[in-house]
CSV table of N, CA and C in Angstrom, one decimal:
chain,number,residue,atom,x,y,z
R,442,MET,N,-6.6,-21.9,10.4
R,442,MET,CA,-5.7,-21.3,10.5
R,442,MET,C,-6.6,-19.5,10.5
R,443,LEU,N,-5.2,-18.5,11.1
R,443,LEU,CA,-5.6,-17.6,11.5
R,443,LEU,C,-5.7,-16.7,10.1
R,444,MET,N,-4.8,-16.4,9.8
R,444,MET,CA,-4.2,-14.6,9.0
R,444,MET,C,-3.4,-15.7,7.3
R,445,LYS,N,-3.9,-15.5,6.8
R,445,LYS,CA,-3.0,-15.9,5.3
R,445,LYS,C,-3.5,-14.9,4.6
R,446,ALA,N,-4.1,-14.0,4.7
R,446,ALA,CA,-4.0,-12.5,3.5
R,446,ALA,C,-2.7,-12.0,3.8
R,447,CYS,N,-2.3,-12.0,4.6
R,447,CYS,CA,-1.4,-10.2,4.3
R,447,CYS,C,-0.5,-10.2,5.6
R,448,THR,N,0.8,-9.1,5.0
R,448,THR,CA,1.6,-10.3,6.8
R,448,THR,C,1.1,-8.6,7.8
R,449,PRO,N,1.5,-8.4,8.5
R,449,PRO,CA,0.7,-7.3,9.9
R,449,PRO,C,1.7,-6.6,9.7
R,450,SER,N,1.6,-5.3,10.3
R,450,SER,CA,2.3,-4.3,10.4
R,450,SER,C,2.9,-4.7,11.3
R,451,SER,N,2.9,-5.3,12.8
R,451,SER,CA,3.4,-5.4,14.2
R,451,SER,C,2.7,-6.6,14.9
R,452,ILE,N,3.3,-7.1,15.1
R,452,ILE,CA,3.8,-8.1,15.9
R,452,ILE,C,3.7,-8.2,17.9
R,453,LEU,N,3.2,-8.5,19.1
R,453,LEU,CA,3.2,-8.5,20.0
R,453,LEU,C,3.9,-10.1,20.0
R,454,LEU,N,4.7,-11.0,20.9
R,454,LEU,CA,5.1,-12.1,21.3
R,454,LEU,C,5.0,-12.0,22.8
R,455,VAL,N,4.0,-12.9,23.5
R,455,VAL,CA,3.7,-13.3,24.9
R,455,VAL,C,4.0,-14.5,24.9
R,456,CYS,N,4.7,-14.3,26.5
R,456,CYS,CA,5.2,-15.1,27.1
R,456,CYS,C,4.4,-15.5,29.0
R,457,LEU,N,4.6,-15.6,29.7
R,457,LEU,CA,4.0,-15.6,31.4
R,457,LEU,C,5.3,-14.4,31.5
R,458,GLY,N,6.2,-14.5,31.5
R,458,GLY,CA,7.1,-13.7,32.6
R,458,GLY,C,8.0,-12.8,31.2
R,459,ASN,N,8.2,-12.7,30.1
R,459,ASN,CA,9.3,-12.8,29.2
R,459,ASN,C,10.4,-12.2,30.0
R,460,ILE,N,10.4,-13.5,30.1
R,460,ILE,CA,12.5,-13.1,30.5
R,460,ILE,C,12.6,-14.3,30.2
R,461,CYS,N,12.3,-15.7,29.2
R,461,CYS,CA,12.2,-16.9,28.0
R,461,CYS,C,12.2,-16.9,26.9
R,462,ARG,N,11.2,-17.4,26.9
R,462,ARG,CA,10.6,-18.7,25.8
R,462,ARG,C,10.2,-16.3,24.7
R,463,SER,N,9.7,-15.4,24.8
R,463,SER,CA,8.6,-13.8,24.4
R,463,SER,C,10.1,-13.0,24.0
R,464,PRO,N,11.2,-13.2,24.6
R,464,PRO,CA,12.2,-12.4,24.1
R,464,PRO,C,13.0,-12.9,23.7
R,465,THR,N,13.2,-14.3,23.3
R,465,THR,CA,14.1,-14.7,22.8
R,465,THR,C,13.0,-14.9,20.5
R,466,ALA,N,11.5,-15.3,21.2
R,466,ALA,CA,10.9,-14.9,19.9
R,466,ALA,C,11.3,-13.5,19.2
R,467,GLU,N,11.6,-12.7,19.7
R,467,GLU,CA,11.6,-11.7,20.2
R,467,GLU,C,12.8,-10.8,18.7
R,468,GLU,N,13.2,-11.2,19.1
R,468,GLU,CA,14.5,-10.9,18.6
R,468,GLU,C,14.9,-13.1,16.8
R,469,VAL,N,13.9,-13.9,17.3
R,469,VAL,CA,14.3,-14.9,16.4
R,469,VAL,C,13.6,-14.2,15.1
R,470,PHE,N,12.1,-13.5,15.3
R,470,PHE,CA,11.0,-13.5,14.7
R,470,PHE,C,12.0,-12.5,13.3
R,471,ARG,N,12.5,-11.0,14.8
R,471,ARG,CA,13.7,-9.7,14.6
R,471,ARG,C,14.4,-10.4,12.7
R,472,GLN,N,14.8,-10.9,13.2
R,472,GLN,CA,16.1,-11.4,12.3
R,472,GLN,C,15.4,-12.5,11.3
R,473,GLN,N,14.6,-12.8,11.2
R,473,GLN,CA,14.2,-14.0,10.4
R,473,GLN,C,13.0,-13.0,9.9
R,474,ALA,N,12.6,-12.2,10.3
R,474,ALA,CA,11.3,-11.0,8.9
R,474,ALA,C,12.6,-10.0,8.3
R,475,ALA,N,14.1,-9.6,8.6
R,475,ALA,CA,14.7,-8.9,8.6
R,475,ALA,C,15.3,-9.2,6.7
R,476,ILE,N,15.2,-11.0,6.5
R,476,ILE,CA,16.3,-11.9,6.1
R,476,ILE,C,15.1,-12.3,4.9
R,477,ALA,N,13.8,-12.1,5.2
R,477,ALA,CA,12.4,-12.6,4.3
R,477,ALA,C,12.3,-10.9,3.3
R,478,GLY,N,13.0,-9.8,4.2
R,478,GLY,CA,12.5,-8.9,3.4
R,478,GLY,C,11.0,-8.0,3.6
R,479,LEU,N,10.5,-8.0,5.5
R,479,LEU,CA,9.7,-8.0,5.7
R,479,LEU,C,10.0,-7.0,6.4
R,480,SER,N,8.9,-6.2,6.9
R,480,SER,CA,8.7,-4.8,7.5
R,480,SER,C,8.1,-4.5,8.5
R,481,ILE,N,8.0,-5.0,9.6
R,481,ILE,CA,7.3,-5.4,10.9
R,481,ILE,C,7.9,-4.9,12.3
R,482,LYS,N,6.4,-4.4,13.0
R,482,LYS,CA,7.0,-3.8,14.1
R,482,LYS,C,7.3,-5.0,15.1
R,483,ILE,N,8.5,-5.2,16.0
R,483,ILE,CA,7.8,-6.8,16.3
R,483,ILE,C,8.6,-5.7,18.0
R,484,ASP,N,8.0,-6.9,19.0
R,484,ASP,CA,8.1,-6.6,20.8
R,484,ASP,C,7.3,-7.9,21.4
R,485,SER,N,7.7,-7.8,22.5
R,485,SER,CA,7.6,-9.3,23.1
R,485,SER,C,7.0,-8.3,24.9
R,486,ALA,N,6.8,-9.0,25.7
R,486,ALA,CA,5.4,-9.7,26.5
R,486,ALA,C,5.4,-9.9,27.2
R,487,GLY,N,4.6,-9.7,28.6
R,487,GLY,CA,4.7,-10.8,29.4
R,487,GLY,C,3.4,-10.4,30.2
R,488,THR,N,2.7,-11.8,30.3
R,488,THR,CA,1.3,-11.9,30.6
R,488,THR,C,1.3,-11.5,32.6
R,489,SER,N,2.1,-11.7,33.1
R,489,SER,CA,2.3,-11.9,34.5
R,489,SER,C,3.6,-11.0,34.6
R,490,ASP,N,3.6,-9.3,36.4
R,490,ASP,CA,3.8,-8.7,36.5
R,490,ASP,C,4.7,-9.2,37.2
R,491,SER,N,5.5,-10.4,37.6
R,491,SER,CA,6.7,-10.8,38.2
R,491,SER,C,8.7,-10.7,37.9
R,492,HIS,N,8.7,-10.2,36.2
R,492,HIS,CA,9.9,-9.7,36.1
R,492,HIS,C,10.2,-8.5,35.4
R,493,VAL,N,8.8,-7.7,35.5
R,493,VAL,CA,8.8,-6.2,34.9
R,493,VAL,C,10.1,-5.7,35.0
R,494,GLY,N,10.9,-5.0,34.0
R,494,GLY,CA,12.1,-4.5,34.1
R,494,GLY,C,13.0,-5.4,34.4
R,495,ASP,N,13.0,-6.0,34.2
R,495,ASP,CA,13.9,-8.2,34.1
R,495,ASP,C,14.7,-7.6,32.8
R,496,THR,N,16.2,-7.9,32.8
R,496,THR,CA,16.3,-8.5,31.4
R,496,THR,C,16.3,-10.0,31.4
R,497,PRO,N,16.2,-10.7,30.1
R,497,PRO,CA,15.6,-12.1,29.8
R,497,PRO,C,16.5,-12.7,30.6
R,498,ASP,N,16.7,-14.4,31.2
R,498,ASP,CA,16.7,-15.2,31.6
R,498,ASP,C,18.2,-15.2,31.7
R,499,ALA,N,19.1,-15.4,32.4
R,499,ALA,CA,20.9,-16.0,32.6
R,499,ALA,C,20.8,-16.7,31.1
R,500,ARG,N,20.4,-18.3,31.0
R,500,ARG,CA,20.2,-19.2,30.4
R,500,ARG,C,19.7,-18.5,29.1
R,501,SER,N,17.9,-17.8,29.1
R,501,SER,CA,17.6,-17.8,28.0
R,501,SER,C,19.1,-16.9,26.8
R,502,GLN,N,19.6,-16.0,27.7
R,502,GLN,CA,20.8,-15.3,27.1
R,502,GLN,C,22.0,-16.3,26.3
R,503,ARG,N,22.1,-16.9,27.1
R,503,ARG,CA,23.8,-18.1,26.8
R,503,ARG,C,23.1,-18.9,26.0
R,504,HIS,N,21.8,-19.8,25.5
R,504,HIS,CA,21.2,-20.1,24.1
R,504,HIS,C,20.9,-19.5,23.5
R,505,ALA,N,20.8,-18.2,23.3
R,505,ALA,CA,19.8,-17.9,22.1
R,505,ALA,C,21.9,-17.5,21.5
R,506,LYS,N,22.2,-16.8,22.3
R,506,LYS,CA,23.9,-16.4,22.0
R,506,LYS,C,24.5,-17.4,20.7
R,507,SER,N,23.8,-18.2,21.5
R,507,SER,CA,25.2,-19.5,20.7
R,507,SER,C,24.3,-20.0,20.0
R,508,HIS,N,22.9,-19.3,19.5
R,508,HIS,CA,22.7,-19.5,17.9
R,508,HIS,C,22.5,-17.8,17.1
R,509,GLY,N,23.0,-17.5,17.8
R,509,GLY,CA,23.2,-15.9,16.7
R,509,GLY,C,22.5,-14.9,17.8
R,510,TYR,N,21.9,-15.1,19.1
R,510,TYR,CA,20.6,-13.9,19.0
R,510,TYR,C,21.1,-13.4,20.1
R,511,LYS,N,21.3,-11.7,20.3
R,511,LYS,CA,21.2,-11.1,21.4
R,511,LYS,C,20.0,-10.8,22.2
R,512,ILE,N,20.6,-11.3,23.3
R,512,ILE,CA,18.4,-11.2,23.6
R,512,ILE,C,18.4,-10.3,25.1
R,513,ASN,N,19.8,-10.4,25.7
R,513,ASN,CA,21.5,-9.5,26.8
R,513,ASN,C,20.4,-7.7,26.5
R,514,LYS,N,19.9,-7.2,26.2
R,514,LYS,CA,19.3,-6.1,26.1
R,514,LYS,C,17.8,-5.9,26.0
R,515,LEU,N,17.4,-6.9,25.4
R,515,LEU,CA,15.4,-6.0,25.8
R,515,LEU,C,15.2,-6.7,27.3
R,516,VAL,N,14.4,-5.8,27.8
R,516,VAL,CA,14.1,-5.8,29.6
R,516,VAL,C,12.4,-6.1,28.9
R,517,ALA,N,12.0,-6.9,29.7
R,517,ALA,CA,10.7,-7.8,30.7
R,517,ALA,C,9.7,-6.7,31.1
R,518,ARG,N,8.4,-6.6,30.7
R,518,ARG,CA,7.4,-5.9,30.2
R,518,ARG,C,6.7,-6.3,30.8
R,519,GLN,N,4.7,-6.1,31.2
R,519,GLN,CA,3.8,-6.7,31.1
R,519,GLN,C,2.5,-6.2,30.1
R,520,VAL,N,2.0,-6.9,29.5
R,520,VAL,CA,1.1,-7.2,28.0
R,520,VAL,C,-0.4,-5.8,28.9
R,521,SER,N,-0.3,-4.3,28.3
R,521,SER,CA,-1.0,-3.7,29.1
R,521,SER,C,-2.8,-3.2,27.9
R,522,ALA,N,-3.9,-2.9,28.3
R,522,ALA,CA,-4.8,-3.3,27.4
R,522,ALA,C,-4.1,-1.9,25.3
R,523,THR,N,-3.7,-1.3,25.9
R,523,THR,CA,-3.5,-0.7,25.0
R,523,THR,C,-2.2,-1.4,23.6
R,524,ASP,N,-1.8,-2.9,24.4
R,524,ASP,CA,-1.4,-3.4,23.0
R,524,ASP,C,-1.6,-4.2,22.2
R,525,PHE,N,-3.7,-3.9,22.9
R,525,PHE,CA,-4.8,-4.7,22.0
R,525,PHE,C,-5.2,-3.1,20.8
R,526,ARG,N,-4.4,-2.3,20.9
R,526,ARG,CA,-5.0,-1.2,20.1
R,526,ARG,C,-3.6,-0.8,19.3
R,527,ASP,N,-1.8,-1.3,19.8
R,527,ASP,CA,-0.7,-1.3,19.6
R,527,ASP,C,-0.7,-2.1,18.4
R,528,PHE,N,-1.0,-3.2,18.3
R,528,PHE,CA,-0.2,-4.1,17.6
R,528,PHE,C,-1.2,-5.0,16.8
R,529,GLU,N,-1.4,-5.5,15.6
R,529,GLU,CA,-2.0,-5.9,15.1
R,529,GLU,C,-2.3,-7.7,14.9
R,530,LEU,N,-1.2,-7.8,15.2
R,530,LEU,CA,-1.1,-9.7,16.0
R,530,LEU,C,-0.6,-10.2,17.2
R,531,ILE,N,-1.0,-10.4,18.2
R,531,ILE,CA,-0.8,-11.0,19.1
R,531,ILE,C,-0.4,-12.5,18.9
R,532,LEU,N,0.8,-13.1,19.8
R,532,LEU,CA,1.0,-13.9,19.7
R,532,LEU,C,1.6,-15.2,20.7
R,533,ALA,N,0.9,-16.1,21.0
R,533,ALA,CA,1.0,-16.2,22.7
R,533,ALA,C,1.8,-17.9,22.9
R,534,MET,N,2.5,-17.5,23.3
R,534,MET,CA,3.5,-18.8,23.6
R,534,MET,C,2.9,-20.6,23.7
R,535,ASP,N,2.2,-20.0,24.4
R,535,ASP,CA,1.1,-21.7,24.3
R,535,ASP,C,-0.7,-20.8,25.6
R,536,SER,N,-1.6,-22.1,25.6
R,536,SER,CA,-2.7,-22.1,25.6
R,536,SER,C,-3.6,-21.0,26.2
R,537,GLN,N,-2.7,-21.2,27.9
R,537,GLN,CA,-2.5,-20.4,29.2
R,537,GLN,C,-2.3,-18.8,28.8
R,538,ASN,N,-1.5,-19.2,28.0
R,538,ASN,CA,-1.6,-17.4,28.0
R,538,ASN,C,-2.2,-17.0,27.1
R,539,LEU,N,-2.6,-17.6,25.7
R,539,LEU,CA,-3.5,-17.0,24.7
R,539,LEU,C,-5.1,-17.0,25.3
R,540,ALA,N,-5.4,-17.3,26.6
R,540,ALA,CA,-6.5,-17.2,27.3
R,540,ALA,C,-6.8,-16.2,27.8
R,541,ASP,N,-5.5,-16.1,28.7
R,541,ASP,CA,-5.0,-15.0,29.9
R,541,ASP,C,-5.2,-13.4,28.9
R,542,LEU,N,-5.1,-13.5,27.9
R,542,LEU,CA,-4.7,-12.6,27.2
R,542,LEU,C,-6.2,-12.1,26.1
R,543,GLN,N,-6.4,-13.2,25.7
R,543,GLN,CA,-8.4,-13.1,25.4
R,543,GLN,C,-9.4,-12.5,26.3
R,544,ALA,N,-8.9,-13.5,27.5
R,544,ALA,CA,-9.7,-12.2,28.8
R,544,ALA,C,-9.8,-10.6,28.8
R,545,ILE,N,-8.2,-10.6,28.7
R,545,ILE,CA,-7.9,-9.3,28.6
R,545,ILE,C,-8.4,-8.6,28.0
R,546,LYS,N,-8.6,-8.6,26.7
R,546,LYS,CA,-9.0,-8.8,25.4
R,546,LYS,C,-10.4,-8.4,25.7
R,547,ASP,N,-11.0,-9.6,26.3
R,547,ASP,CA,-12.6,-8.9,26.3
R,547,ASP,C,-12.9,-7.8,27.6
R,548,GLY,N,-11.9,-7.8,27.9
R,548,GLY,CA,-12.1,-6.5,28.8
R,548,GLY,C,-12.0,-5.2,28.4
R,549,ILE,N,-11.8,-5.3,27.3
R,549,ILE,CA,-11.6,-3.5,26.4
R,549,ILE,C,-13.3,-4.0,25.3
R,550,THR,N,-13.3,-2.3,25.4
R,550,THR,CA,-14.8,-2.1,25.5
R,550,THR,C,-14.7,-1.5,24.6
R,551,GLU,N,-13.9,-1.9,23.1
R,551,GLU,CA,-14.4,-0.9,22.1
R,551,GLU,C,-14.6,-2.5,20.7
R,552,THR,N,-15.1,-1.9,19.9
R,552,THR,CA,-15.1,-3.2,18.9
R,552,THR,C,-13.5,-4.2,18.9
R,553,THR,N,-14.2,-4.9,18.5
R,553,THR,CA,-13.0,-6.1,18.1
R,553,THR,C,-11.7,-6.2,17.0
R,554,ASP,N,-12.7,-5.4,16.3
R,554,ASP,CA,-12.6,-5.0,14.7
R,554,ASP,C,-11.0,-4.2,14.8
R,555,ASP,N,-11.2,-3.4,15.7
R,555,ASP,CA,-10.6,-2.3,16.3
R,555,ASP,C,-8.8,-2.5,16.9
R,556,LEU,N,-9.4,-4.5,17.7
R,556,LEU,CA,-8.2,-5.0,18.3
R,556,LEU,C,-7.0,-6.1,18.0
R,557,ALA,N,-6.2,-6.2,18.6
R,557,ALA,CA,-5.5,-6.9,17.8
R,557,ALA,C,-5.9,-7.8,18.1
R,558,LYS,N,-5.2,-9.2,16.6
R,558,LYS,CA,-5.9,-10.3,16.9
R,558,LYS,C,-4.8,-11.3,18.3
R,559,LEU,N,-5.7,-13.0,17.8
R,559,LEU,CA,-4.9,-13.2,19.1
R,559,LEU,C,-4.9,-15.1,18.0
R,560,ALA,N,-3.5,-15.5,18.3
R,560,ALA,CA,-3.4,-16.6,18.1
R,560,ALA,C,-2.1,-17.6,18.8
R,561,LEU,N,-1.9,-18.5,19.1
R,561,LEU,CA,-1.0,-19.2,19.4
R,561,LEU,C,0.4,-18.9,18.6
R,562,PHE,N,1.0,-18.8,19.2
R,562,PHE,CA,2.5,-19.3,18.2
R,562,PHE,C,3.1,-20.2,16.6
R,563,SER,N,2.4,-21.4,17.3
R,563,SER,CA,2.7,-22.2,16.9
R,563,SER,C,1.9,-22.3,15.6
R,564,GLU,N,1.0,-22.4,15.5
R,564,GLU,CA,-0.8,-22.4,14.8
R,564,GLU,C,-0.5,-22.4,13.3
R,565,GLU,N,0.9,-22.0,12.8
R,565,GLU,CA,0.9,-21.8,11.4
R,565,GLU,C,2.3,-22.8,11.0
R,566,ASP,N,3.0,-23.4,12.3
R,566,ASP,CA,3.8,-24.4,11.9
R,566,ASP,C,2.7,-25.7,11.8
R,567,PRO,N,3.9,-26.3,10.4
R,567,PRO,CA,3.2,-27.5,10.8
R,567,PRO,C,3.5,-28.7,11.4
R,568,THR,N,5.1,-28.4,11.7
R,568,THR,CA,5.9,-29.2,12.4
R,568,THR,C,5.3,-29.0,13.8
R,569,TYR,N,4.6,-28.0,14.5
R,569,TYR,CA,4.0,-28.1,15.4
R,569,TYR,C,2.8,-27.6,15.4
R,570,CYS,N,2.4,-27.7,14.8
R,570,CYS,CA,0.1,-27.3,14.8
R,570,CYS,C,-0.4,-26.4,16.0
R,571,GLY,N,0.3,-26.0,16.1
R,571,GLY,CA,-0.4,-25.2,17.5
R,571,GLY,C,-0.1,-26.0,18.8
R,572,SER,N,0.8,-26.7,18.9
R,572,SER,CA,0.9,-27.3,20.2
R,572,SER,C,1.6,-26.2,21.3
R,573,ASP,N,1.6,-25.8,22.6
R,573,ASP,CA,2.8,-24.9,23.6
R,573,ASP,C,4.2,-24.8,23.7
R,574,VAL,N,5.0,-24.2,23.0
R,574,VAL,CA,5.7,-24.1,23.1
R,574,VAL,C,6.2,-24.2,24.8
R,575,PRO,N,7.1,-25.1,24.8
R,575,PRO,CA,7.1,-25.2,26.7
R,575,PRO,C,7.4,-24.2,27.1
R,576,ASP,N,7.5,-23.8,28.4
R,576,ASP,CA,8.3,-22.8,29.3
R,576,ASP,C,9.3,-23.9,29.5
R,577,PRO,N,10.6,-22.9,29.7
R,577,PRO,CA,12.6,-23.8,30.4
R,577,PRO,C,12.5,-23.4,31.7
R,578,TYR,N,11.7,-22.5,32.2
R,578,TYR,CA,12.1,-21.6,33.1
R,578,TYR,C,12.6,-22.6,34.0
R,579,LYS,N,11.8,-23.2,34.8
R,579,LYS,CA,12.4,-24.8,35.8
R,579,LYS,C,12.9,-25.8,35.2
R,580,GLY,N,13.0,-26.0,33.4
R,580,GLY,CA,14.7,-27.3,33.6
R,580,GLY,C,15.6,-26.9,32.9
R,581,GLU,N,15.8,-27.3,32.3
R,581,GLU,CA,17.6,-28.1,32.2
R,581,GLU,C,18.0,-27.4,30.7
R,582,SER,N,18.7,-27.6,30.0
R,582,SER,CA,19.6,-26.9,29.5
R,582,SER,C,18.8,-27.2,28.1
R,583,ASP,N,18.6,-28.5,27.4
R,583,ASP,CA,17.8,-29.1,26.6
R,583,ASP,C,16.9,-28.2,26.5
R,584,ASP,N,15.8,-27.6,27.6
R,584,ASP,CA,14.3,-27.5,27.2
R,584,ASP,C,14.6,-25.9,26.4
R,585,PHE,N,15.4,-25.5,27.3
R,585,PHE,CA,16.0,-23.9,26.2
R,585,PHE,C,16.5,-24.0,24.9
R,586,GLU,N,17.6,-25.6,24.9
R,586,GLU,CA,17.0,-25.6,23.5
R,586,GLU,C,16.3,-26.1,22.4
R,587,GLU,N,15.1,-27.1,23.1
R,587,GLU,CA,13.8,-27.2,22.0
R,587,GLU,C,13.6,-26.0,21.7
R,588,VAL,N,13.1,-25.2,22.7
R,588,VAL,CA,12.6,-23.6,23.0
R,588,VAL,C,13.3,-22.7,20.8
R,589,ILE,N,14.4,-22.9,21.4
R,589,ILE,CA,15.2,-22.0,20.4
R,589,ILE,C,14.4,-23.2,19.4
R,590,GLU,N,14.6,-23.9,19.0
R,590,GLU,CA,14.2,-24.7,17.7
R,590,GLU,C,12.7,-24.7,17.6
R,591,ARG,N,11.7,-25.3,18.0
R,591,ARG,CA,10.6,-24.9,17.9
R,591,ARG,C,10.2,-23.0,17.6
R,592,ILE,N,11.2,-22.2,18.3
R,592,ILE,CA,10.5,-20.6,18.1
R,592,ILE,C,10.9,-20.2,17.1
R,593,GLU,N,12.3,-20.9,16.5
R,593,GLU,CA,12.7,-20.8,14.5
R,593,GLU,C,11.7,-21.4,13.8
R,594,SER,N,10.9,-22.5,14.8
R,594,SER,CA,10.6,-23.1,13.5
R,594,SER,C,9.1,-22.7,12.9
R,595,SER,N,8.3,-22.1,14.3
R,595,SER,CA,7.4,-21.1,14.0
R,595,SER,C,7.1,-20.0,13.0
R,596,ALA,N,8.3,-19.1,13.5
R,596,ALA,CA,8.6,-17.4,13.4
R,596,ALA,C,8.2,-17.7,11.7
R,597,GLN,N,9.0,-18.9,11.3
R,597,GLN,CA,9.4,-19.4,9.7
R,597,GLN,C,8.5,-19.8,9.6
R,598,ALA,N,7.4,-20.3,10.1
R,598,ALA,CA,6.3,-21.0,9.3
R,598,ALA,C,5.2,-19.7,8.9
R,599,TRP,N,5.7,-18.8,10.2
R,599,TRP,CA,4.3,-17.5,10.1
R,599,TRP,C,5.1,-17.2,9.3
R,600,ILE,N,6.2,-16.3,8.6
R,600,ILE,CA,7.3,-15.8,7.3
R,600,ILE,C,6.4,-16.5,6.5
R,601,GLU,N,6.4,-17.5,5.9
R,601,GLU,CA,6.5,-18.7,4.4
R,601,GLU,C,4.7,-18.2,4.0
R,602,SER,N,4.0,-17.9,5.9
R,602,SER,CA,2.2,-18.2,4.9
R,602,SER,C,1.6,-16.5,4.6
R,603,TRP,N,3.1,-15.3,4.9
R,603,TRP,CA,3.1,-14.2,4.5
R,603,TRP,C,3.0,-14.3,3.6
R,604,LYS,N,4.3,-14.2,2.9
R,604,LYS,CA,5.0,-14.6,1.3
R,604,LYS,C,4.3,-15.0,0.4
R,605,ALA,N,3.3,-16.1,1.3
R,605,ALA,CA,2.7,-16.5,0.2
R,605,ALA,C,1.3,-16.0,-0.3
R,606,CYS,N,0.9,-15.5,0.2
R,606,CYS,CA,0.0,-14.4,0.4
R,606,CYS,C,-0.1,-13.5,-0.8
């Protein structure tokens, strides 16, 4: 387990294009943190630049809205080296994005103590146990529903772990 000691002041949620999983996770996490009374800066980004400037995928917006999450005003951006200084914790939606984030972090010449901690989004979740949040982009409606279910569960697991410290 990565962090049990205290609640981070800032979290960046990362997937590939920042149009499906990570913007959904951003809003879910924002709402759950507010309900829990936690003050955390929350943002999202993608490791790829393929959707920079785009709003979230229409299917993600539709499914998120049906669960009470509005993500239509979010805009995709790519992860930058600055993010490793600006955020305490960066959570990747899957192991490939985690590896890509680690490669970016390894290329930064500062001491690693000053840079964000990295983890899989589901790392604290006893239900999903560090498994990847699957990318629904090429999938069907059920895939988007599964993503929301996993994101809600894992966000709550992180919050519960911080409340326990």
